[in-house]
Amino acid sequence: MIDLRSDTLTRPTDEMRQAMARAEVGDDVYGEDPTVARLEEKVAGLLGHEAALFTPTGSMANVLAVRTLVGVGQEVLCEASAHIARAELGAHGAYTGLTMRTWVHPRGQVDLDMIRSMHAPDMGPFFVRTAAISVENTHNFAGGAVLALSDLRDLRELATGLGVAVHMDGARIWNAHVATGVPLAEYGAVADVMAVCLSKGLGAPVGSLVVGSADAIAESRVWRKRMGGGMRQVGVLAAAGLHALDHHVERLAEDHAHARLLAEACGVDPASVDTNIVVAPRPDAPAFVARAREEGVLVSAVGPTTVRLVTHLDVSRDDAEKAAAVLARLG
Ligand SMILES: *Cc1c(COP(=O)(O)O)cnc(C)c1O
């Protein structure tokens, strides 16, 4: 089976498992796991922020990140198909007591005019006020689209002018960096706080981080424990993340090339594929998924007439070519 359902499906490589087995560990709730500390320091440095915090999932990282910026009865603005709005099952409302309003963009991009018109200033104790704007780079449900750096910089300026904060869901920021060559720290500079994932295309089995100021991270450390996310000798997992950062970032370019190959086979313009996700219209998505499965290719239906294909570390060139042949034949 060639599994194109998601880039979360990767299994740790032998080298990664060896790095995990060798990891020096301690109790991280006591702040005594040297491998976790090394990972947190490295990721904060890469993104140009003061500090970072290791979390079990990207969803927890997003909840912790956003709650450093937005309080009870305040709102965050985001694109309508953002992961925080669509795929975190109301966690931000449940834990933080915030509300969300959304703008719609088919490619998940920043819409400065909409944001300007949606922004709700502080009007006293009568109305919800906008505390933060959240952007997702790359944008998962918009087909792995990279957000334009010029828009992000304009957003930073607008947000600062309005006195609101910026959150970036950078679950796949590594893909954006490799696709564009924009240094990670330039993306980091746009956001007050970020969430990043090691468990997607980078191939670690578990792990995400919140990245931000020392104060935001100290606060997030308390809330992580409160939410049941304090982990003990978790250096074995941090070691997988460190290995992924050292060995699996530059190779994301291969995933992007494979995705373009698959796009072509599915009748999608390869130039519209920025990174490792292909979204293709099909008249009957579930039927297409079933037929592809019979031919040894796993893809997912993300809507009644939309299928999604995701390339990753466990999809070789050979796999991508085989899958492309099958998908082209299915039409
Ligand atoms: C996968 C993902 C997350 C986090 O997901 P978890 O499964 O909770 O680790 C967050 N944002 C985006 C855009 C994602 O694709």
PDB file of C-alpha atoms in Angstrom, residues 39-55 61 64-66 68-69 156 165-168 187-196 208-221:
ATOM      1  CA  LEU A  39      15.171  20.671  21.386  1.00  0.00           C
ATOM      2  CA  GLU A  40      13.329  23.663  22.870  1.00  0.00           C
ATOM      3  CA  GLU A  41      16.419  25.853  22.590  1.00  0.00           C
ATOM      4  CA  LYS A  42      17.089  24.757  19.015  1.00  0.00           C
ATOM      5  CA  VAL A  43      13.550  25.382  17.768  1.00  0.00           C
ATOM      6  CA  ALA A  44      13.302  28.768  19.504  1.00  0.00           C
ATOM      7  CA  GLY A  45      16.615  29.726  17.878  1.00  0.00           C
ATOM      8  CA  LEU A  46      15.566  28.582  14.408  1.00  0.00           C
ATOM      9  CA  LEU A  47      12.434  30.732  14.562  1.00  0.00           C
ATOM     10  CA  GLY A  48      14.163  33.694  16.196  1.00  0.00           C
ATOM     11  CA  HIS A  49      12.160  33.614  19.418  1.00  0.00           C
ATOM     12  CA  GLU A  50      13.274  33.568  23.058  1.00  0.00           C
ATOM     13  CA  ALA A  51      11.897  30.226  24.133  1.00  0.00           C
ATOM     14  CA  ALA A  52       9.906  27.130  23.196  1.00  0.00           C
ATOM     15  CA  LEU A  53       7.915  24.401  24.921  1.00  0.00           C
ATOM     16  CA  PHE A  54       7.584  20.766  23.852  1.00  0.00           C
ATOM     17  CA  THR A  55       3.993  19.483  23.690  1.00  0.00           C
ATOM     18  CA  ALA A  61       0.545  23.756  21.121  1.00  0.00           C
ATOM     19  CA  LEU A  64      -1.427  27.067  24.604  1.00  0.00           C
ATOM     20  CA  ALA A  65      -0.120  29.561  22.047  1.00  0.00           C
ATOM     21  CA  VAL A  66      -3.430  31.288  21.369  1.00  0.00           C
ATOM     22  CA  THR A  68      -1.195  33.562  25.752  1.00  0.00           C
ATOM     23  CA  LEU A  69      -2.731  36.219  23.474  1.00  0.00           C
ATOM     24  CA  ARG A 156       2.387  42.262  11.175  1.00  0.00           C
ATOM     25  CA  ALA A 165      -1.268  40.059  18.451  1.00  0.00           C
ATOM     26  CA  VAL A 166      -0.422  37.533  15.723  1.00  0.00           C
ATOM     27  CA  HIS A 167      -0.465  33.748  16.145  1.00  0.00           C
ATOM     28  CA  MET A 168       0.950  31.480  13.466  1.00  0.00           C
ATOM     29  CA  TYR A 187       8.417  33.694   9.310  1.00  0.00           C
ATOM     30  CA  GLY A 188       9.029  33.732  13.059  1.00  0.00           C
ATOM     31  CA  ALA A 189       9.382  37.513  13.038  1.00  0.00           C
ATOM     32  CA  VAL A 190       5.785  37.913  11.863  1.00  0.00           C
ATOM     33  CA  ALA A 191       4.258  36.158  14.866  1.00  0.00           C
ATOM     34  CA  ASP A 192       4.127  36.864  18.593  1.00  0.00           C
ATOM     35  CA  VAL A 193       3.660  33.181  19.246  1.00  0.00           C
ATOM     36  CA  MET A 194       3.744  30.098  17.018  1.00  0.00           C
ATOM     37  CA  ALA A 195       2.975  26.405  17.092  1.00  0.00           C
ATOM     38  CA  VAL A 196       5.145  24.031  15.039  1.00  0.00           C
ATOM     39  CA  SER A 208       5.087  19.829  18.619  1.00  0.00           C
ATOM     40  CA  LEU A 209       6.289  23.050  20.193  1.00  0.00           C
ATOM     41  CA  VAL A 210       4.946  26.429  21.256  1.00  0.00           C
ATOM     42  CA  VAL A 211       7.443  29.153  20.343  1.00  0.00           C
ATOM     43  CA  GLY A 212       7.419  32.692  21.708  1.00  0.00           C
ATOM     44  CA  SER A 213       8.670  35.085  24.374  1.00  0.00           C
ATOM     45  CA  ALA A 214      10.115  33.779  27.631  1.00  0.00           C
ATOM     46  CA  ASP A 215       6.986  35.026  29.437  1.00  0.00           C
ATOM     47  CA  ALA A 216       4.578  33.342  27.001  1.00  0.00           C
ATOM     48  CA  ILE A 217       6.469  30.080  27.314  1.00  0.00           C
ATOM     49  CA  ALA A 218       6.602  30.233  31.119  1.00  0.00           C
ATOM     50  CA  GLU A 219       2.831  30.742  31.146  1.00  0.00           C
ATOM     51  CA  SER A 220       2.359  27.927  28.626  1.00  0.00           C
ATOM     52  CA  ARG A 221       4.421  25.588  30.800  1.00  0.00           C
TER      53      ARG A 221
END
